[in-house]
Coordinates of C-alpha atoms in Angstrom, one line a residue:
X1 CA 12.6 126.5 103.6
X2 CA 11.8 124.8 106.9
X3 CA 8.7 123.2 108.3
X4 CA 5.9 125.5 109.3
X5 CA 4.2 125.5 112.7
X6 CA 1.4 122.9 112.8
X7 CA -2.3 123.8 113.1
X8 CA -3.8 123.9 116.5
X9 CA -5.7 120.7 117.7
X10 CA -9.1 122.4 117.5
X11 CA -8.5 123.0 113.8
X12 CA -8.0 119.3 113.3
X13 CA -10.4 117.7 115.7
X14 CA -13.1 120.1 116.8
X15 CA -13.5 121.4 120.3
X16 CA -10.6 121.0 122.8
X17 CA -11.0 118.7 125.8
X18 CA -10.7 119.8 129.4
X19 CA -7.3 118.1 129.6
X20 CA -6.0 120.0 126.6
X21 CA -7.3 123.2 128.1
X22 CA -5.4 122.4 131.3
X23 CA -2.1 122.3 129.4
X24 CA -1.3 118.8 130.5
X25 CA 1.8 117.3 128.8
X26 CA 1.3 114.6 126.1
X27 CA 4.6 112.9 126.8
X28 CA 6.1 111.3 129.8
X29 CA 9.3 113.4 129.7
X30 CA 7.5 116.7 130.0
X31 CA 5.1 115.2 132.6
X32 CA 6.0 112.4 135.0
X33 CA 9.7 112.6 134.5
X34 CA 10.2 116.3 134.0
X35 CA 12.5 116.8 137.0
X36 CA 15.0 114.2 135.7
X37 CA 15.3 115.8 132.2
X38 CA 14.6 119.5 132.7
X39 CA 18.2 120.4 132.2
X40 CA 17.9 119.4 128.5
X41 CA 15.2 122.0 127.9
X42 CA 18.0 124.7 128.0
X43 CA 19.6 122.9 125.0
X44 CA 17.1 120.9 123.0
X45 CA 13.7 122.5 123.2
X46 CA 12.0 124.5 120.5
X47 CA 12.9 127.7 122.5
X48 CA 16.5 126.6 122.6
X49 CA 16.5 126.1 118.8
X50 CA 15.2 129.6 118.3
X51 CA 17.7 131.0 120.8
X52 CA 20.6 129.4 118.8
X53 CA 19.1 130.6 115.5
X54 CA 19.3 134.1 117.0
X55 CA 22.8 133.4 118.1
X56 CA 23.9 132.4 114.6
X57 CA 22.1 135.3 112.9
X58 CA 23.6 137.8 115.4
X59 CA 27.2 136.4 115.0
X60 CA 26.9 136.3 111.2
X61 CA 25.7 139.9 111.1
X62 CA 28.7 141.0 113.3
X63 CA 31.0 138.9 111.1
X64 CA 29.8 140.6 107.9
X65 CA 30.5 144.1 109.2
X66 CA 34.1 143.2 108.7
X67 CA 33.6 141.7 105.3
X68 CA 31.0 143.7 103.3
X69 CA 32.3 147.0 102.0
X70 CA 30.4 150.0 103.4
X71 CA 28.9 148.0 106.3
X72 CA 28.5 150.2 109.4
X73 CA 30.8 149.3 112.3
X74 CA 29.0 148.4 115.5
X75 CA 30.0 150.0 118.8
X76 CA 31.1 147.8 121.7
X77 CA 27.8 148.7 123.4
X78 CA 25.8 147.6 120.4
X79 CA 27.7 144.3 120.1
X80 CA 27.0 143.6 123.7
X81 CA 23.3 144.5 123.2
X82 CA 22.9 142.2 120.2
X83 CA 24.6 139.3 122.0
X84 CA 22.3 140.0 125.0
X85 CA 19.4 138.9 122.7
X86 CA 20.9 135.4 123.1
X87 CA 22.1 135.6 126.6
X88 CA 18.8 137.0 127.9
X89 CA 16.5 134.9 125.6
X90 CA 13.4 134.2 127.7
X91 CA 9.7 133.7 127.7
X92 CA 9.1 137.2 126.3
X93 CA 11.5 136.5 123.5
X94 CA 9.7 133.2 122.7
X95 CA 6.4 135.1 122.6
X96 CA 7.8 137.8 120.4
X97 CA 9.2 135.3 118.0
X98 CA 6.0 133.3 118.1
X99 CA 4.0 136.3 117.0
X100 CA 6.4 136.9 114.1
X101 CA 6.2 133.3 113.0
X102 CA 2.4 133.5 112.9
X103 CA 2.8 136.3 110.4
X104 CA 5.5 134.7 108.3
X105 CA 4.5 131.0 108.6
X106 CA 8.2 130.4 108.5
X107 CA 10.3 129.9 111.6
X108 CA 13.7 131.0 110.3
X109 CA 12.2 134.0 108.5
X110 CA 10.7 135.0 111.9
X111 CA 14.1 134.9 113.5
X112 CA 15.5 137.1 110.7
X113 CA 12.8 139.7 111.3
X114 CA 13.3 139.4 115.1
X115 CA 17.0 140.2 114.8
X116 CA 16.4 143.0 112.3
X117 CA 13.8 144.6 114.5
X118 CA 16.3 144.8 117.4
X119 CA 18.8 146.8 115.2
X120 CA 16.6 149.8 115.7
X121 CA 18.3 152.5 117.7
X122 CA 21.8 150.9 117.3
X123 CA 24.8 151.8 115.2
X124 CA 23.6 149.0 112.8
X125 CA 20.2 150.6 112.2
X126 CA 19.7 150.7 108.4
X127 CA 21.9 147.6 107.9
X128 CA 19.0 145.2 108.1
X129 CA 20.0 143.8 104.7
X130 CA 23.0 142.2 106.4
X131 CA 20.7 140.0 108.6
X132 CA 20.5 136.6 107.0
X133 CA 22.8 137.8 104.2
X134 CA 23.2 135.2 101.4
X135 CA 21.8 132.5 103.8
X136 CA 19.5 129.7 103.2
X137 CA 17.5 128.5 106.3
X138 CA 19.8 125.6 106.6
X139 CA 22.9 127.8 107.0
X140 CA 21.3 128.9 110.2
X141 CA 19.6 125.7 111.2
X142 CA 22.6 123.4 110.9
X143 CA 24.8 125.6 113.0
X144 CA 22.0 126.1 115.6
X145 CA 21.5 122.3 115.9
X146 CA 25.2 121.7 116.2
X147 CA 25.4 124.3 119.0
X148 CA 22.4 122.8 120.7
X149 CA 23.5 119.2 120.5
X150 CA 27.1 120.1 121.6
X151 CA 25.7 121.9 124.6
X152 CA 23.3 119.1 125.5
X153 CA 25.9 116.4 125.2
X154 CA 28.9 118.2 126.8
X155 CA 27.0 120.1 129.6
X156 CA 24.2 117.6 130.5
X157 CA 24.5 114.1 129.1
X158 CA 28.2 113.5 129.4
X159 CA 28.5 114.8 133.0
X160 CA 25.6 112.5 134.0
X161 CA 27.0 109.5 132.2
X162 CA 30.5 110.1 133.6
X163 CA 29.1 110.4 137.1
X164 CA 27.3 107.0 136.7
X165 CA 30.5 105.3 135.4
X166 CA 32.6 106.8 138.2
X167 CA 30.0 105.5 140.7
X168 CA 30.1 102.0 139.1
X169 CA 33.9 102.0 139.1
X170 CA 33.9 102.9 142.8
X171 CA 31.6 100.0 143.5
X172 CA 33.9 97.7 141.5
X173 CA 36.9 98.7 143.6
X174 CA 35.0 98.3 146.8
X175 CA 33.9 94.8 145.9
X176 CA 37.1 93.8 144.0
X177 CA 37.8 90.8 146.3
X178 CA 34.3 89.6 147.0
X179 CA 34.2 86.1 145.5
X180 CA 31.1 85.3 143.4
X181 CA 30.0 82.3 141.4
X182 CA 30.0 83.1 137.7
X183 CA 27.4 81.8 135.4
X184 CA 27.9 81.1 131.7
X185 CA 24.8 80.1 129.8
X186 CA 23.1 80.5 133.2
X187 CA 25.0 77.6 134.6
X188 CA 27.6 77.6 137.4
X189 CA 31.1 78.5 136.0
X190 CA 34.6 79.4 137.1
X191 CA 34.3 81.8 140.1
X192 CA 35.0 85.5 139.7
X193 CA 34.6 88.5 142.0
X194 CA 31.7 90.9 142.0
X195 CA 34.1 93.8 141.6
X196 CA 35.7 92.3 138.5
X197 CA 32.3 91.9 136.8
X198 CA 31.3 95.4 137.6
X199 CA 34.7 96.6 136.4
X200 CA 34.0 94.9 133.0
X201 CA 30.9 97.0 132.6
X202 CA 32.6 100.2 133.8
X203 CA 35.4 99.6 131.3
X204 CA 33.0 99.1 128.5
X205 CA 31.0 102.2 129.3
X206 CA 34.2 104.3 129.6
X207 CA 35.3 103.3 126.1
X208 CA 32.0 104.5 124.8
X209 CA 32.3 107.8 126.8
X210 CA 35.7 108.4 125.2
X211 CA 34.1 108.1 121.8
X212 CA 31.3 110.6 122.7
X213 CA 33.9 112.9 124.2
X214 CA 35.8 112.9 120.9
X215 CA 32.7 113.8 118.8
X216 CA 33.0 116.4 116.1
X217 CA 30.2 119.0 115.7
X218 CA 30.2 120.0 112.1
X219 CA 28.8 123.1 110.4
X220 CA 28.5 124.8 107.1
X221 CA 27.6 128.2 105.7
X222 CA 27.6 128.1 101.9
X223 CA 24.2 129.0 100.6
X224 CA 21.2 127.4 98.9
X225 CA 23.0 124.5 97.3
X226 CA 26.4 124.6 98.9
X227 CA 28.1 126.6 96.1
X228 CA 28.4 130.1 97.6
X229 CA 26.4 131.2 94.5
X230 CA 24.6 134.2 96.1
X231 CA 27.8 135.2 97.9
X232 CA 29.9 135.3 94.8
X233 CA 27.1 137.1 92.9
X234 CA 26.9 139.8 95.6
X235 CA 30.7 140.2 96.4
X236 CA 32.8 138.3 93.9
X237 CA 36.2 139.5 95.3
X238 CA 35.6 137.9 98.8
X239 CA 37.1 134.6 99.6
X240 CA 33.8 133.1 100.8
X241 CA 35.0 129.6 101.7
X242 CA 37.6 131.2 104.0
X243 CA 34.9 133.5 105.5
X244 CA 32.5 130.6 106.0
X245 CA 35.2 128.5 107.6
X246 CA 36.3 131.3 109.9
X247 CA 32.7 131.9 111.0
X248 CA 31.9 128.3 111.7
X249 CA 35.1 127.9 113.7
X250 CA 34.4 131.1 115.5
X251 CA 31.3 129.3 116.8
X252 CA 33.5 126.5 118.1
X253 CA 32.4 124.1 115.4
X254 CA 34.2 122.0 112.7
X255 CA 34.0 123.3 109.2
X256 CA 32.4 121.1 106.6
X257 CA 33.6 122.3 103.2
X258 CA 31.4 120.1 100.9
X259 CA 27.7 120.0 101.3
X260 CA 24.4 120.3 99.5
X261 CA 21.9 122.8 100.9
X262 CA 22.0 120.9 104.2
X263 CA 25.0 119.9 106.3
X264 CA 25.2 116.2 105.7
X265 CA 24.4 115.2 109.3
X266 CA 26.9 112.4 109.2
X267 CA 28.5 113.7 112.5
X268 CA 25.1 113.4 114.1
X269 CA 24.6 109.8 113.0
X270 CA 28.1 109.0 114.3
X271 CA 27.4 110.6 117.7
X272 CA 24.0 109.0 118.1
X273 CA 25.5 105.6 117.3
X274 CA 28.0 106.1 120.1
X275 CA 25.4 107.2 122.6
X276 CA 23.2 104.3 121.5
X277 CA 26.1 101.9 122.1
X278 CA 26.7 103.3 125.5
X279 CA 22.9 102.8 126.1
X280 CA 23.2 99.2 125.1
X281 CA 26.0 98.5 127.4
X282 CA 24.1 100.2 130.2
X283 CA 21.1 98.1 129.4
X284 CA 23.4 95.0 129.9
X285 CA 24.4 96.4 133.3
X286 CA 20.7 96.8 134.2
X287 CA 19.8 93.2 133.2
X288 CA 22.9 91.8 135.1
X289 CA 22.2 93.8 138.3
X290 CA 18.6 92.8 138.1
X291 CA 19.7 89.1 137.9
X292 CA 22.1 89.5 140.8
X293 CA 19.3 91.0 142.8
X294 CA 17.0 88.1 141.9
X295 CA 19.5 85.6 143.2
X296 CA 20.2 87.6 146.4
X297 CA 23.8 88.8 145.6
X298 CA 22.5 92.4 146.1
X299 CA 20.1 93.4 148.8
X300 CA 17.8 96.4 148.1
X301 CA 17.7 98.9 150.9
X302 CA 14.2 99.3 152.3
X303 CA 12.7 102.6 151.3
X304 CA 15.3 103.2 148.6
X305 CA 12.6 102.7 145.9
X306 CA 9.6 104.1 147.7
X307 CA 7.4 102.7 150.3
X308 CA 5.3 100.3 148.1
X309 CA 6.7 97.4 146.1
X310 CA 3.4 95.8 145.1
X311 CA -0.2 96.9 145.3
X312 CA -1.2 93.5 146.6
X313 CA 2.0 91.8 148.0
X314 CA 3.3 93.9 150.9
X315 CA 6.6 92.0 151.2
X316 CA 7.9 93.1 147.7
X317 CA 10.9 95.3 147.1
X318 CA 11.1 95.5 143.4
X319 CA 14.2 96.5 141.3
X320 CA 12.1 99.2 139.6
X321 CA 15.0 101.6 138.9
X322 CA 16.7 99.1 136.7
X323 CA 13.5 98.0 135.0
X324 CA 12.6 101.7 134.4
X325 CA 16.1 102.3 133.0
X326 CA 15.8 99.3 130.6
X327 CA 12.6 100.7 129.1
X328 CA 13.9 104.2 128.7
X329 CA 17.1 103.0 127.1
X330 CA 15.1 101.0 124.6
X331 CA 13.0 104.0 123.7
X332 CA 16.1 106.2 123.5
X333 CA 17.9 103.7 121.2
X334 CA 14.8 103.4 118.9
X335 CA 14.9 107.1 118.4
X336 CA 18.7 107.4 118.1
X337 CA 18.7 104.6 115.6
X338 CA 16.0 106.2 113.4
X339 CA 17.8 109.6 113.7
X340 CA 21.0 108.0 112.5
X341 CA 19.3 106.2 109.7
X342 CA 17.2 109.1 108.4
X343 CA 19.5 112.0 108.8
X344 CA 22.2 110.7 106.5
X345 CA 19.8 110.6 103.5
X346 CA 18.4 113.7 101.8
X347 CA 16.9 113.6 98.3
X348 CA 19.2 115.4 95.8
X349 CA 20.2 118.8 97.2
X350 CA 17.6 118.9 100.0
X351 CA 14.4 117.5 101.4
X352 CA 12.6 118.3 104.6
X353 CA 12.8 115.0 106.4
X354 CA 15.7 116.2 108.6
X355 CA 13.8 119.2 109.9
X356 CA 11.0 117.1 111.5
X357 CA 13.4 114.3 112.5
X358 CA 15.8 116.6 114.4
X359 CA 13.0 117.8 116.6
X360 CA 13.2 114.4 118.3
X361 CA 16.8 114.7 119.4
X362 CA 15.8 116.0 122.8
X363 CA 13.4 113.1 123.3
X364 CA 16.1 110.6 122.4
X365 CA 18.7 112.0 124.7
X366 CA 16.0 112.7 127.3
X367 CA 15.1 109.0 127.7
X368 CA 18.8 108.2 128.0
X369 CA 19.3 110.9 130.6
X370 CA 16.3 109.5 132.5
X371 CA 17.8 106.0 132.4
X372 CA 21.1 107.4 133.8
X373 CA 19.2 108.9 136.7
X374 CA 17.4 105.7 137.4
X375 CA 20.5 103.5 137.3
X376 CA 22.4 105.9 139.6
X377 CA 19.6 105.9 142.1
X378 CA 19.2 102.1 141.8
X379 CA 22.9 101.5 142.4
X380 CA 22.8 103.8 145.5
X381 CA 20.0 101.6 146.9
X382 CA 22.0 98.3 146.8
X383 CA 24.0 96.5 149.5
X384 CA 26.4 93.7 148.6
X385 CA 25.4 90.3 150.1
X386 CA 28.7 88.3 150.4
X387 CA 27.0 85.7 152.5
X388 CA 24.6 84.8 149.7
X389 CA 27.5 84.5 147.3
X390 CA 29.5 82.4 149.7
X391 CA 26.6 79.9 150.0
X392 CA 26.3 79.6 146.2
X393 CA 30.1 79.0 146.0
X394 CA 30.1 76.3 148.7
X395 CA 27.2 74.5 146.9
X396 CA 29.2 74.3 143.7
X397 CA 32.5 72.6 144.3
X398 CA 32.4 71.1 140.8
X399 CA 33.5 74.4 139.4
X400 CA 37.0 73.4 140.6
X401 CA 37.1 70.7 137.9
X402 CA 38.6 73.2 135.5
X403 CA 41.4 73.9 137.9
X404 CA 42.1 70.3 138.6
X405 CA 42.2 69.2 134.9
X406 CA 44.4 72.2 134.1
X407 CA 46.9 71.2 136.8
X408 CA 46.9 67.6 135.6
X409 CA 47.7 68.9 132.0
X410 CA 50.6 70.9 133.3
X411 CA 51.9 68.0 135.3
X412 CA 51.6 65.7 132.3
X413 CA 53.8 68.1 130.3
X414 CA 56.2 68.1 133.2
X415 CA 56.5 64.3 133.1
X416 CA 54.4 63.3 136.1
X417 CA 53.1 59.8 135.5
X418 CA 49.4 59.0 135.7
X419 CA 48.1 62.3 134.3
X420 CA 46.5 60.8 131.2
X421 CA 43.0 61.9 130.1
X422 CA 42.7 64.7 132.6
X423 CA 39.6 66.3 131.1
X424 CA 37.7 63.1 130.7
X425 CA 38.5 61.9 134.3
X426 CA 37.3 65.2 135.8
X427 CA 34.3 65.2 133.6
X428 CA 33.3 61.7 134.9
X429 CA 33.5 63.1 138.4
X430 CA 31.7 66.4 137.9
X431 CA 29.4 66.6 134.9
X432 CA 25.8 66.9 135.7
X433 CA 26.2 66.2 139.4
X434 CA 27.0 68.0 142.6
X435 CA 30.4 67.5 144.2
X436 CA 31.2 68.6 147.7
X437 CA 34.5 69.6 149.2
X438 CA 35.3 66.2 150.6
X439 CA 34.7 64.4 147.3
X440 CA 36.8 66.9 145.4
X441 CA 39.7 66.6 147.9
X442 CA 39.5 62.8 147.8
X443 CA 39.7 62.9 144.0
X444 CA 42.7 65.2 144.1
X445 CA 44.4 63.0 146.7
X446 CA 44.1 59.9 144.5
X447 CA 45.7 61.5 141.4
X448 CA 49.3 60.9 142.4
X449 CA 50.3 64.6 142.1
X450 CA 53.6 65.9 143.6
X451 CA 53.0 66.7 147.3
X452 CA 53.3 70.5 146.9
X453 CA 50.9 70.5 143.9
X454 CA 48.4 68.2 145.7
X455 CA 48.6 70.5 148.8
X456 CA 47.9 73.6 146.7
X457 CA 44.9 72.0 145.0
X458 CA 43.6 70.6 148.3
X459 CA 43.6 74.1 149.8
X460 CA 41.7 75.5 146.8
X461 CA 38.0 76.3 147.4
X462 CA 35.4 77.8 145.2
X463 CA 35.7 81.0 147.1
X464 CA 39.5 81.2 146.5
X465 CA 39.4 80.1 142.9
X466 CA 39.1 83.6 141.5
X467 CA 42.4 83.9 139.7
X468 CA 43.5 87.5 139.2
X469 CA 40.0 88.9 139.3
X470 CA 40.6 91.2 142.2
X471 CA 43.8 92.6 140.6
X472 CA 42.1 93.1 137.2
X473 CA 39.9 95.8 138.7
X474 CA 43.0 98.0 138.8
X475 CA 42.9 97.9 135.0
X476 CA 40.0 100.4 135.0
X477 CA 41.0 103.5 133.2

């Protein structure tokens, strides 16, 4: 069976409050942030679950008319009418199902009665016994959830995530040659370019998108303990594994041939781990961009984040989009992680933990979708500040120490005299102290390098010491 509808709040806690009477949402996703996540309602709401249950029951009924001896054959008009129960599933459908569930105290049984009721007046009237034939609730639920999650991921989450990564990749190409002081352990390090650093994050995110794009959505239809027991008892001459596979694949899902009462949910755990990993990389993007804003490498456009930055400090323009995204990514990952941990375990042939747990899939993906929206809006509100980057580079000539000692090592191998202890000599000049351009050029001039090598090093500046960073952006796939 499946979990029953919960009692109303007044049955638990006495009289309802004015806020409850007003129908005010409990959670942020259905309240403050509804506009950013409303597209998921079509796929991961309770109404969407019931619509997909109807979808499965209707398609299984139609499938059985070609399997069960003596089953009436539906007309094309009646097939279209039954499928319209899914296509036109609306508020009235929700209300009708809700009334049936109040009678049955069982959500899937209510769906069975709902579909059977709509056979009246069709060529399948009298064939109500074929509705939910040989099915356990989980035969319907596992397929419904697979259809729901597939729709949510492929039609909502993936397009939003892909648009963000494309936006980030475009920014990487635009700033491919903008030199920037790198920081390792928070300290000045070998210069890079802004575009290359953004490209690293875009590349990481795209790898995770490819994993999500390659997800399998598994389904089963094999009865109360995965044995086809009722099927064989009813019709022993039918190849039920073949029929189950054909039906699941007809829905566009991947057949799982070996299960208990429930589909094992391993595919869900795999998918949620991939989405969570994408979220974690995106969180890294948020913290990096936040840091670049804090040191002035990005300027936030006035008005891009609203007209008020602080309730008491009028000058503030805060990086709220990235901070909001960080929080929502953390909430999303907490839920995705617990989904992945819980769904792969079910006591013996079935317990009910998965039923309650799966009702949180929409919340988990909703917080990720909200973060995607915030990051995209945040990135749109940024202007690159190359002047600030140039100032930092010019204040840190000591980062050329790596280049100088590497040239000295190469010249030592080539036989140039006086190139002993290159690391130690550069360390003595640079470690823990500021070195300006004149001091670095004087040091290079006194090394005794070949003229062409000395000239090349003397021309090097922190802004030009970016290696192949600009070209590496073209590695984005």
